């Protein structure tokens, strides 16, 4: 059975925000162009956050405007407050991503506000966006939904409660984010099921990290529960500046390989995707780059779903 | 639901056979002792193969005899022919592992014989072992069951045929081995199901490599089909000298973390297992060592299955 699975590439945002080096604006746009040309239809190109906190994202407005020129690409930008949301809207982003930590401690560390206050903040963003003449899709993400490096376990009931509260604000869609990478397949299964029971297909996406080596196993568990969208990052870059111990996102190349091998259409051209690693390596020579498929090469037994139909 | 899952540590065999350096016999035995003390109940301690081909395994007889002194440990040794099987039996191994390539090309490259001739060879080993006064369990493994770096796709029908032929020789149990690491979760699911249909629970184990980053996702797929035994290797060492492109085995630490987190009892003490990495690092300083759990540390959200009961 061939189905469509969408990968949202978060490399230009989650991947670069923790990078030791800075990628120049023009390089970001060339890289985003290569990623889009390799078949990625949705790319989180940056975040509208304090340039003092995350200087790598200072040029996000320019990056959004540049990315809008790429035909067929859904341009996503992250913001953590109304000011950032307004900036994203003014720049013309198609999608606004808003992360809300289910862990109060992580939320305070990240944005100096607790979870419930953040949900209210999301409501104010929704109200503002809906009042504008140009529509912008609003995706909320429940950060630390599978555990927190500061608080430890995050109760499932609380995840469901926050997801339901976010749904009630009127956002378009909700993702579950394993911000620090503590999820395991049984927890993914149980959490996805419980949140689906509460908000149905408003739950659309998983954002997974590969901290403990379980990233693709967790993606598989989500896939088996009906999830058809995943965030991922070329070469598995990424992390969270406020979540000590968090390491890279799940690897776009390996996830695409897994999904296509299993008969799910991603629209991704794997050789073209692998070629987009070169610019990353050149621009950020000190950044660790992961990927089993890149290291071993695409095996001769690979049959993309696109060709199997 | 808490179930028991058995990990067979193949580090001293599959992990060391490709290592750049040589681990001394005494060090091997200290390492095997640490692995057993960490809760691994079955360890493949070496192989009875030509010391010219694989000099790292030249001391396997001594290692088997030393490992037999470890209380409660099931000592497994690999052999590829009757001569090796006799040596394993003479050394006192509890279990003999015999790999048979489903890919004829890989089989010829590995042992200079085709697959069907190898199945006949297994029959001669079974006949010899069964005639001895001391019993020895015989586990056959279908190597390259999920694809071959030389032949490419390995037809599922052929995998089933070889597994059934091996079962008919009278071996005790049969494992499916992803020798080069080309499997993906849908292929694992389909292959396990088809082989279970043919030989039932004589199919007992998966031997997986992490070549393309899919190792734990493949283990999850096997687990979901009822597989309760897995080969794995501390730090993900290992490979196959005759399968170019093959990289390390799935990582024992990360697999044990995943299984215990999911509520499956492995009997493994994760901190003790991580401590057994030190001797490996000291003995083989140039060997790449992997593990998400070792890199990030055991997260505070970890609840071993043993404590959950």
Coordinates of C-alpha atoms in Angstrom, one line a residue:
Chain A
X1 CA 0.0 0.0 0.0
X2 CA 1.6 3.2 -1.1
X3 CA 0.8 6.3 0.9
X4 CA 2.1 9.8 0.9
X5 CA 4.2 11.0 3.8
X6 CA 5.4 14.6 4.1
X7 CA 8.8 15.5 5.5
X8 CA 9.2 19.0 6.8
X9 CA 12.9 19.9 6.6
X10 CA 13.8 21.9 9.7
X11 CA 17.5 22.1 9.0
X12 CA 17.6 25.9 8.2
X13 CA 15.9 26.5 11.6
X14 CA 16.5 23.7 14.2
X15 CA 19.6 22.5 12.4
X16 CA 21.4 25.8 12.2
X17 CA 20.3 27.4 15.5
X18 CA 22.8 25.4 17.5
X19 CA 25.5 25.4 14.9
X20 CA 29.0 26.6 16.0
X21 CA 29.3 28.6 12.8
X22 CA 27.0 30.9 11.0
X23 CA 25.6 30.2 7.6
X24 CA 25.4 33.3 5.4
X25 CA 22.0 34.4 4.2
X26 CA 22.8 33.7 0.5
X27 CA 24.1 30.3 1.4
X28 CA 21.0 29.5 3.4
X29 CA 18.9 30.4 0.4
X30 CA 21.0 28.3 -2.0
X31 CA 20.7 25.4 0.5
X32 CA 17.0 25.8 0.8
X33 CA 16.8 25.9 -3.0
X34 CA 18.7 22.6 -3.2
X35 CA 16.5 21.0 -0.5
X36 CA 13.3 22.1 -2.4
X37 CA 14.7 20.8 -5.7
X38 CA 15.3 17.5 -4.0
X39 CA 11.6 17.2 -3.4
X40 CA 11.1 18.7 0.1
X41 CA 7.8 20.5 -0.2
X42 CA 7.8 22.2 3.3
X43 CA 10.8 23.8 4.9
X44 CA 11.1 25.6 8.2
X45 CA 13.5 28.3 7.1
X46 CA 14.1 30.1 10.3
X47 CA 12.7 31.6 13.5
X48 CA 11.7 35.1 14.5
X49 CA 13.3 35.1 17.9
X50 CA 15.7 37.5 19.7
X51 CA 18.9 37.8 17.6
X52 CA 20.8 38.2 20.9
X53 CA 19.5 34.7 22.0
X54 CA 20.0 33.0 18.7
X55 CA 22.1 35.1 16.3
X56 CA 22.1 32.4 13.6
X57 CA 18.4 33.3 13.0
X58 CA 18.8 37.1 12.8
X59 CA 18.3 37.1 9.0
X60 CA 15.0 35.0 9.1
X61 CA 12.9 37.8 7.5
X62 CA 15.2 37.9 4.5
X63 CA 15.4 34.1 4.3
X64 CA 11.6 33.9 4.3
X65 CA 11.3 36.5 1.5
X66 CA 13.9 34.7 -0.5
X67 CA 12.3 31.2 0.0
X68 CA 9.0 32.5 -1.1
X69 CA 10.4 32.8 -4.6
X70 CA 10.8 29.0 -4.8
X71 CA 7.9 27.6 -6.7
X72 CA 5.7 25.1 -4.9
X73 CA 7.5 25.4 -1.6
X74 CA 5.6 25.8 1.7
X75 CA 7.6 28.3 3.7
X76 CA 7.4 27.8 7.4
X77 CA 8.8 30.1 10.2
X78 CA 8.9 29.6 13.9
X79 CA 8.0 32.2 16.5
X80 CA 7.6 32.1 20.3
X81 CA 5.4 35.2 20.8
X82 CA 3.1 37.7 19.1
X83 CA 5.9 40.0 18.0
X84 CA 7.6 37.1 16.2
X85 CA 4.3 36.0 14.7
X86 CA 3.7 39.5 13.4
X87 CA 7.2 39.5 11.9
X88 CA 6.5 36.1 10.3
X89 CA 3.3 37.3 8.8
X90 CA 4.8 40.5 7.5
X91 CA 7.6 38.5 5.9
X92 CA 5.0 36.4 4.1
X93 CA 5.5 33.0 5.7
X94 CA 2.9 30.5 4.6
X95 CA 3.0 28.7 8.0
X96 CA 3.8 29.8 11.5
X97 CA 5.1 27.2 13.9
X98 CA 4.7 27.9 17.6
X99 CA 6.4 25.6 20.2
X100 CA 4.7 25.4 23.6
X101 CA 6.5 23.3 26.3
X102 CA 4.3 20.9 28.1
X103 CA 7.0 21.0 30.8
X104 CA 6.6 24.2 32.9
X105 CA 10.3 24.2 33.8
X106 CA 11.4 23.9 30.2
X107 CA 8.8 26.6 29.3
X108 CA 10.2 29.0 31.9
X109 CA 13.8 28.3 30.8
X110 CA 12.9 28.8 27.2
X111 CA 10.5 31.8 27.2
X112 CA 10.2 32.9 30.8
X113 CA 6.6 31.9 31.0
X114 CA 4.7 28.8 32.2
X115 CA 2.8 26.5 29.9
X116 CA -0.7 27.8 30.6
X117 CA 0.4 31.4 30.0
X118 CA 1.9 30.3 26.7
X119 CA -1.4 28.7 25.6
X120 CA -3.1 32.0 26.3
X121 CA -0.3 33.7 24.2
X122 CA -1.1 31.3 21.3
X123 CA -4.7 32.4 21.5
X124 CA -3.7 36.0 21.1
X125 CA -1.6 35.1 18.1
X126 CA -4.5 33.2 16.5
X127 CA -6.8 36.2 17.1
X128 CA -4.3 38.5 15.5
X129 CA -3.5 36.3 12.5
X130 CA -7.2 35.6 11.8
X131 CA -7.8 39.4 11.7
X132 CA -5.3 39.9 8.9
X133 CA -6.4 39.9 5.3
X134 CA -3.6 37.4 4.3
X135 CA -4.2 34.0 5.8
X136 CA -1.3 32.1 7.5
X137 CA -1.5 28.5 8.7
X138 CA -0.8 28.2 12.4
X139 CA 0.9 25.0 13.6
X140 CA 1.4 24.6 17.3
X141 CA 3.9 22.0 18.7
X142 CA 3.8 20.6 22.2
X143 CA 7.5 20.6 23.1
X144 CA 8.9 18.1 25.6
X145 CA 5.8 16.0 25.0
X146 CA 7.9 12.8 25.6
X147 CA 9.9 13.8 28.6
X148 CA 12.0 16.7 29.7
X149 CA 15.7 16.9 30.6
X150 CA 14.8 19.3 33.5
X151 CA 11.5 17.8 34.8
X152 CA 12.0 14.2 33.8
X153 CA 8.7 12.4 33.0
X154 CA 6.0 14.5 31.5
X155 CA 2.6 13.0 32.4
X156 CA 0.6 11.8 29.5
X157 CA -2.6 13.4 30.9
X158 CA -0.8 16.7 30.9
X159 CA 0.3 16.3 27.2
X160 CA -3.3 15.5 26.2
X161 CA -4.5 18.5 28.3
X162 CA -2.1 20.9 26.6
X163 CA -2.8 19.6 23.1
X164 CA -6.5 20.0 23.7
X165 CA -6.0 23.5 25.1
X166 CA -3.9 24.4 22.0
X167 CA -6.6 22.9 19.7
X168 CA -9.2 25.1 21.5
X169 CA -7.2 28.3 20.7
X170 CA -8.1 27.8 17.1
X171 CA -4.6 26.8 15.7
X172 CA -4.8 24.8 12.5
X173 CA -2.8 21.8 13.5
X174 CA -0.8 20.4 16.4
X175 CA 2.5 18.5 16.4
X176 CA 4.0 16.4 19.2
X177 CA 7.6 17.3 19.7
X178 CA 10.3 15.1 21.4
X179 CA 12.4 18.1 22.0
X180 CA 15.1 16.4 24.0
X181 CA 14.8 13.0 22.3
X182 CA 13.7 10.9 25.3
X183 CA 10.8 9.1 23.5
X184 CA 10.7 5.3 22.9
X185 CA 8.3 3.5 20.5
X186 CA 5.8 2.4 23.2
X187 CA 5.6 6.0 24.5
X188 CA 5.1 7.4 21.0
X189 CA 2.3 4.9 20.4
X190 CA 0.5 5.6 23.6
X191 CA 0.9 9.4 23.4
X192 CA -0.2 9.6 19.7
X193 CA -3.2 7.4 20.5
X194 CA -4.2 9.5 23.5
X195 CA -3.8 12.8 21.7
X196 CA -5.7 11.5 18.6
X197 CA -8.5 10.4 21.0
X198 CA -8.6 14.0 22.3
X199 CA -8.2 16.1 19.1
X200 CA -8.5 13.7 16.2
X201 CA -6.5 14.6 13.1
X202 CA -5.7 18.0 14.3
X203 CA -2.6 16.0 15.5
X204 CA -0.7 16.0 12.3
X205 CA 3.0 15.6 12.9
X206 CA 5.8 14.3 15.0
X207 CA 9.0 16.3 15.6
X208 CA 11.6 13.7 16.8
X209 CA 15.2 13.9 17.9
X210 CA 17.7 11.1 17.7
X211 CA 19.4 11.7 21.1
X212 CA 19.3 8.0 22.2
X213 CA 19.5 6.4 18.7
X214 CA 15.8 5.6 18.7
X215 CA 14.7 8.4 16.3
X216 CA 13.7 6.2 13.3
X217 CA 12.2 3.5 15.6
X218 CA 10.0 6.3 17.1
X219 CA 9.1 7.5 13.6
X220 CA 8.0 4.0 12.7
X221 CA 5.9 3.8 15.8
X222 CA 4.2 7.1 14.8
X223 CA 3.7 5.9 11.3
X224 CA 2.0 2.8 12.5
X225 CA -0.4 5.0 14.4
X226 CA -1.3 6.9 11.3
X227 CA 1.0 9.9 11.5
X228 CA 1.9 11.0 8.0
X229 CA 4.1 14.1 8.6
X230 CA 7.5 14.3 10.3
X231 CA 10.0 17.0 10.9
X232 CA 13.6 16.0 10.1
X233 CA 16.9 17.6 9.4
X234 CA 19.5 17.0 6.7
X235 CA 22.5 15.3 8.3
X236 CA 20.7 15.1 11.6
X237 CA 21.9 18.6 12.7
X238 CA 20.0 20.4 15.5
X239 CA 19.3 20.6 19.1
X240 CA 17.7 22.9 21.7
X241 CA 19.7 25.6 23.4
X242 CA 17.5 25.3 26.5
X243 CA 17.4 21.5 26.7
X244 CA 20.8 20.2 27.9
X245 CA 21.7 16.9 26.4
X246 CA 19.5 17.2 23.4
X247 CA 21.2 16.2 20.2
X248 CA 20.3 16.2 16.6
X249 CA 17.0 15.8 14.8
X250 CA 16.2 12.6 13.0
X251 CA 18.1 12.4 9.7
X252 CA 16.1 13.4 6.6
X253 CA 18.1 11.2 4.3
X254 CA 17.7 8.1 6.4
X255 CA 14.0 8.8 7.2
X256 CA 13.3 9.3 3.5
X257 CA 15.1 6.1 2.6
X258 CA 13.1 4.2 5.2
X259 CA 9.8 5.6 4.1
X260 CA 10.4 5.2 0.4
X261 CA 11.7 1.6 0.9
X262 CA 8.5 0.8 2.8
X263 CA 6.4 2.1 0.0
X264 CA 5.5 5.5 1.3
X265 CA 5.8 8.3 -1.3
X266 CA 7.8 11.3 0.0
X267 CA 8.4 13.0 -3.3
X268 CA 12.1 13.1 -2.4
X269 CA 14.9 12.4 -4.9
X270 CA 17.4 10.6 -2.6
X271 CA 20.5 11.3 -4.7
X272 CA 19.6 15.0 -5.0
X273 CA 19.0 15.1 -1.2
X274 CA 22.4 13.6 -0.5
X275 CA 24.0 16.1 -2.8
X276 CA 22.6 18.9 -0.7
X277 CA 24.9 17.8 2.1
X278 CA 27.9 19.3 0.2
X279 CA 26.9 22.9 0.8
X280 CA 26.3 22.2 4.5
X281 CA 29.7 20.6 4.8
X282 CA 31.3 23.5 3.0
X283 CA 29.5 26.2 4.9
X284 CA 29.8 24.6 8.4
X285 CA 33.0 22.5 8.3
X286 CA 33.0 21.8 12.0
X287 CA 29.4 20.6 12.4
X288 CA 29.0 16.9 13.0
X289 CA 27.0 15.4 10.1
X290 CA 25.2 12.1 10.5
X291 CA 23.4 9.7 8.1
X292 CA 23.7 6.0 7.6
X293 CA 22.6 6.3 4.0
X294 CA 25.2 9.0 3.3
X295 CA 28.0 7.0 4.9
X296 CA 27.2 3.6 3.3
X297 CA 25.7 5.0 0.0
X298 CA 22.3 4.2 -1.4
X299 CA 22.2 0.4 -1.5
X300 CA 21.5 -1.3 -4.8
X301 CA 18.4 -2.9 -3.2
X302 CA 16.7 0.5 -2.8
X303 CA 13.4 0.8 -4.7
X304 CA 11.8 4.2 -4.2
X305 CA 8.0 4.1 -3.7
X306 CA 7.6 6.5 -6.6
X307 CA 8.9 3.8 -9.0
X308 CA 7.0 1.0 -7.4
X309 CA 3.5 2.4 -8.1
Chain B
X1 CA 2.6 -6.1 29.1
X2 CA 6.1 -7.2 30.3
X3 CA 7.8 -9.8 28.2
X4 CA 11.3 -11.2 28.2
X5 CA 13.6 -10.4 25.3
X6 CA 17.0 -12.0 25.0
X7 CA 20.0 -10.1 23.6
X8 CA 22.9 -12.2 22.3
X9 CA 26.0 -10.1 22.5
X10 CA 28.1 -10.7 19.4
X11 CA 30.8 -8.2 20.2
X12 CA 33.6 -10.7 20.9
X13 CA 32.9 -12.3 17.5
X14 CA 31.2 -10.0 15.0
X15 CA 32.5 -6.9 16.8
X16 CA 36.1 -7.9 16.9
X17 CA 36.6 -9.8 13.7
X18 CA 36.8 -6.6 11.6
X19 CA 38.6 -4.5 14.3
X20 CA 41.8 -2.8 13.2
X21 CA 43.5 -3.9 16.4
X22 CA 43.7 -7.2 18.2
X23 CA 42.2 -7.7 21.6
X24 CA 44.4 -10.0 23.8
X25 CA 42.8 -13.2 25.0
X26 CA 42.9 -12.2 28.7
X27 CA 41.2 -8.9 27.8
X28 CA 38.5 -10.7 25.8
X29 CA 37.8 -12.8 28.8
X30 CA 37.7 -9.8 31.1
X31 CA 35.3 -8.0 28.7
X32 CA 33.1 -11.1 28.3
X33 CA 33.0 -11.3 32.1
X34 CA 31.9 -7.7 32.3
X35 CA 29.2 -8.2 29.7
X36 CA 27.9 -11.3 31.5
X37 CA 27.9 -9.4 34.8
X38 CA 25.9 -6.6 33.1
X39 CA 23.2 -9.3 32.5
X40 CA 23.9 -10.6 29.1
X41 CA 23.0 -14.3 29.3
X42 CA 24.2 -15.4 25.9
X43 CA 27.5 -14.2 24.3
X44 CA 29.0 -15.3 20.9
X45 CA 32.6 -15.3 22.1
X46 CA 34.4 -16.1 18.9
X47 CA 34.5 -18.2 15.7
X48 CA 36.4 -21.3 14.7
X49 CA 37.6 -20.1 11.3
X50 CA 40.9 -19.9 9.5
X51 CA 43.3 -17.8 11.6
X52 CA 44.8 -16.7 8.3
X53 CA 41.5 -15.3 7.2
X54 CA 40.5 -13.8 10.5
X55 CA 43.5 -13.6 12.9
X56 CA 41.4 -11.8 15.6
X57 CA 39.6 -15.2 16.1
X58 CA 42.7 -17.4 16.4
X59 CA 42.3 -17.8 20.2
X60 CA 38.6 -18.8 20.1
X61 CA 39.2 -22.2 21.7
X62 CA 40.9 -20.6 24.7
X63 CA 38.2 -17.9 24.9
X64 CA 35.4 -20.5 24.9
X65 CA 37.1 -22.5 27.6
X66 CA 37.6 -19.3 29.7
X67 CA 34.0 -18.2 29.2
X68 CA 32.6 -21.5 30.3
X69 CA 33.8 -20.6 33.8
X70 CA 31.2 -17.8 33.9
X71 CA 28.2 -19.0 35.8
X72 CA 24.9 -18.9 34.0
X73 CA 26.4 -17.8 30.7
X74 CA 25.4 -19.5 27.5
X75 CA 28.6 -19.6 25.5
X76 CA 28.1 -19.5 21.7
X77 CA 30.7 -19.9 19.0
X78 CA 30.5 -19.6 15.2
X79 CA 31.8 -22.1 12.7
X80 CA 31.4 -22.3 8.9
X81 CA 32.3 -26.0 8.4
X82 CA 32.5 -29.4 10.1
X83 CA 36.1 -28.8 11.1
X84 CA 35.1 -25.6 13.0
X85 CA 32.0 -27.3 14.4
X86 CA 34.2 -30.1 15.8
X87 CA 36.5 -27.6 17.3
X88 CA 33.6 -25.7 18.9
X89 CA 32.3 -29.0 20.4
X90 CA 35.7 -30.0 21.7
X91 CA 36.1 -26.6 23.3
X92 CA 32.8 -27.1 25.1
X93 CA 30.6 -24.4 23.5
X94 CA 27.0 -24.6 24.5
X95 CA 25.8 -23.2 21.2
X96 CA 27.1 -23.5 17.7
X97 CA 26.1 -20.7 15.3
X98 CA 26.4 -21.5 11.5
X99 CA 25.8 -18.7 9.0
X100 CA 24.6 -19.8 5.6
X101 CA 24.3 -17.1 2.9
X102 CA 21.0 -17.0 1.0
X103 CA 22.9 -15.1 -1.7
X104 CA 24.9 -17.6 -3.7
X105 CA 27.5 -14.9 -4.7
X106 CA 28.0 -14.0 -1.0
X107 CA 28.3 -17.6 -0.1
X108 CA 30.9 -18.3 -2.7
X109 CA 32.9 -15.2 -1.6
X110 CA 32.6 -16.2 2.0
X111 CA 33.2 -19.9 2.0
X112 CA 33.9 -20.9 -1.7
X113 CA 30.6 -22.9 -1.9
X114 CA 27.1 -22.1 -3.0
X115 CA 24.1 -22.0 -0.7
X116 CA 22.7 -25.5 -1.5
X117 CA 26.1 -27.1 -0.9
X118 CA 26.2 -25.2 2.4
X119 CA 22.9 -26.5 3.5
X120 CA 24.2 -30.0 2.9
X121 CA 27.3 -29.1 4.9
X122 CA 25.0 -28.1 7.8
X123 CA 23.3 -31.5 7.6
X124 CA 26.7 -33.2 8.0
X125 CA 27.4 -31.0 11.1
X126 CA 24.0 -31.8 12.6
X127 CA 24.7 -35.6 12.0
X128 CA 28.1 -35.3 13.6
X129 CA 27.0 -33.3 16.6
X130 CA 24.0 -35.5 17.3
X131 CA 26.3 -38.5 17.4
X132 CA 28.3 -37.0 20.3
X133 CA 27.6 -37.8 23.9
X134 CA 27.7 -34.1 24.9
X135 CA 24.8 -32.2 23.4
X136 CA 25.4 -28.8 21.7
X137 CA 22.6 -26.5 20.5
X138 CA 22.9 -25.7 16.8
X139 CA 21.6 -22.3 15.5
X140 CA 21.7 -21.7 11.8
X141 CA 21.5 -18.2 10.5
X142 CA 20.4 -17.2 7.0
X143 CA 22.9 -14.5 6.1
X144 CA 22.1 -11.8 3.5
X145 CA 18.4 -12.6 4.1
X146 CA 17.4 -9.0 3.5
X147 CA 19.6 -8.2 0.5
X148 CA 23.2 -8.6 -0.6
X149 CA 25.8 -6.0 -1.5
X150 CA 26.9 -8.3 -4.3
X151 CA 23.7 -9.7 -5.7
X152 CA 21.3 -6.9 -4.7
X153 CA 17.8 -8.1 -3.9
X154 CA 17.5 -11.5 -2.4
X155 CA 14.0 -12.9 -3.3
X156 CA 11.7 -13.6 -0.3
X157 CA 10.8 -17.0 -1.8
X158 CA 14.5 -18.0 -1.7
X159 CA 14.9 -16.9 1.9
X160 CA 11.9 -19.0 2.9
X161 CA 13.3 -22.0 0.8
X162 CA 16.7 -21.8 2.5
X163 CA 15.2 -21.4 6.0
X164 CA 13.0 -24.4 5.4
X165 CA 15.9 -26.4 4.0
X166 CA 18.0 -25.5 7.1
X167 CA 15.1 -26.5 9.4
X168 CA 14.9 -29.8 7.6
X169 CA 18.6 -30.5 8.4
X170 CA 17.6 -30.8 12.1
X171 CA 19.2 -27.7 13.5
X172 CA 17.6 -26.4 16.7
X173 CA 16.8 -22.9 15.6
X174 CA 17.1 -20.5 12.7
X175 CA 17.9 -16.8 12.7
X176 CA 17.5 -14.3 9.9
X177 CA 20.6 -12.1 9.4
X178 CA 20.7 -8.7 7.7
X179 CA 24.4 -9.2 7.1
X180 CA 25.0 -6.0 5.1
X181 CA 22.3 -4.0 6.8
X182 CA 20.0 -3.4 3.9
X183 CA 16.7 -4.3 5.6
X184 CA 13.8 -1.9 6.2
X185 CA 10.9 -2.4 8.6
X186 CA 8.4 -3.5 5.9
X187 CA 10.9 -6.1 4.6
X188 CA 11.6 -7.3 8.1
X189 CA 7.8 -7.7 8.7
X190 CA 7.2 -9.5 5.4
X191 CA 10.2 -11.8 5.7
X192 CA 9.6 -12.7 9.4
X193 CA 5.9 -13.5 8.6
X194 CA 6.8 -15.6 5.6
X195 CA 9.5 -17.6 7.4
X196 CA 7.2 -18.0 10.5
X197 CA 4.6 -19.4 8.1
X198 CA 7.1 -21.9 6.8
X199 CA 9.0 -23.0 10.0
X200 CA 7.0 -21.6 12.9
X201 CA 8.9 -20.7 16.0
X202 CA 12.1 -22.5 14.8
X203 CA 12.7 -18.9 13.6
X204 CA 13.9 -17.4 16.8
X205 CA 16.2 -14.5 16.3
X206 CA 17.2 -11.5 14.1
X207 CA 20.7 -10.4 13.5
X208 CA 20.6 -6.8 12.3
X209 CA 23.2 -4.3 11.2
X210 CA 22.8 -0.5 11.4
X211 CA 24.4 0.3 8.1
X212 CA 21.7 2.7 6.9
X213 CA 20.6 3.9 10.4
X214 CA 17.5 1.7 10.4
X215 CA 18.8 -1.0 12.8
X216 CA 16.5 -0.2 15.8
X217 CA 13.5 0.5 13.6
X218 CA 14.1 -3.0 12.0
X219 CA 14.4 -4.5 15.5
X220 CA 11.0 -2.9 16.4
X221 CA 9.4 -4.4 13.3
X222 CA 10.7 -7.8 14.3
X223 CA 9.5 -7.4 17.8
X224 CA 6.1 -6.5 16.6
X225 CA 6.1 -9.8 14.6
X226 CA 6.9 -11.8 17.8
X227 CA 10.7 -12.0 17.6
X228 CA 12.1 -12.2 21.2
X229 CA 15.8 -12.6 20.5
X230 CA 18.3 -10.3 18.9
X231 CA 22.0 -10.3 18.2
X232 CA 23.6 -7.0 19.0
X233 CA 27.0 -5.6 19.8
X234 CA 28.3 -3.2 22.4
X235 CA 29.2 0.1 20.9
X236 CA 27.8 -1.1 17.5
X237 CA 31.1 -2.6 16.4
X238 CA 31.2 -5.2 13.7
X239 CA 30.8 -5.8 10.0
X240 CA 31.4 -8.6 7.5
X241 CA 34.8 -9.0 5.8
X242 CA 33.1 -10.4 2.6
X243 CA 30.3 -7.9 2.4
X244 CA 31.7 -4.5 1.3
X245 CA 29.8 -1.6 2.7
X246 CA 28.5 -3.4 5.8
X247 CA 29.0 -1.5 8.9
X248 CA 28.3 -2.1 12.6
X249 CA 25.8 -4.3 14.4
X250 CA 22.9 -2.8 16.2
X251 CA 24.0 -1.2 19.4
X252 CA 23.4 -3.3 22.5
X253 CA 23.2 -0.3 24.8
X254 CA 20.6 1.4 22.7
X255 CA 18.6 -1.7 22.0
X256 CA 18.5 -2.6 25.7
X257 CA 17.4 0.9 26.5
X258 CA 14.6 0.7 23.9
X259 CA 13.4 -2.7 25.0
X260 CA 13.5 -2.0 28.7
X261 CA 11.7 1.4 28.2
X262 CA 9.0 -0.4 26.3
X263 CA 8.5 -2.8 29.2
X264 CA 10.4 -5.8 27.9
X265 CA 12.7 -7.5 30.4
X266 CA 16.2 -8.0 29.1
X267 CA 17.9 -8.7 32.4
X268 CA 20.4 -6.1 31.5
X269 CA 21.8 -3.5 34.0
X270 CA 22.2 -0.5 31.7
X271 CA 24.8 1.4 33.8
X272 CA 26.9 -1.8 34.1
X273 CA 26.6 -2.4 30.4
X274 CA 27.8 1.2 29.7
X275 CA 30.7 0.6 32.0
X276 CA 31.8 -2.3 29.9
X277 CA 32.6 0.2 27.1
X278 CA 35.7 1.4 28.9
X279 CA 37.7 -1.8 28.4
X280 CA 36.8 -1.8 24.7
X281 CA 38.0 1.8 24.3
X282 CA 41.2 1.1 26.2
X283 CA 41.9 -2.1 24.2
X284 CA 40.9 -0.8 20.8
X285 CA 41.5 2.9 20.9
X286 CA 41.1 3.4 17.1
X287 CA 37.8 1.6 16.8
X288 CA 34.7 3.8 16.2
X289 CA 32.3 3.3 19.1
X290 CA 28.6 4.2 18.7
X291 CA 25.6 4.6 21.0
X292 CA 23.1 7.3 21.6
X293 CA 22.6 6.3 25.2
X294 CA 26.3 6.3 25.9
X295 CA 26.7 9.8 24.2
X296 CA 23.7 11.4 25.9
X297 CA 23.7 9.5 29.1
X298 CA 20.8 7.4 30.5
X299 CA 17.9 9.9 30.6
X300 CA 16.2 10.6 33.9
X301 CA 13.0 9.4 32.3
X302 CA 14.3 5.8 32.0
X303 CA 12.3 3.2 33.8
X304 CA 13.7 -0.3 33.3
X305 CA 11.1 -3.0 32.8
X306 CA 12.5 -4.9 35.7
X307 CA 11.5 -2.2 38.1
X308 CA 8.0 -1.7 36.5
X309 CA 6.7 -5.1 37.3

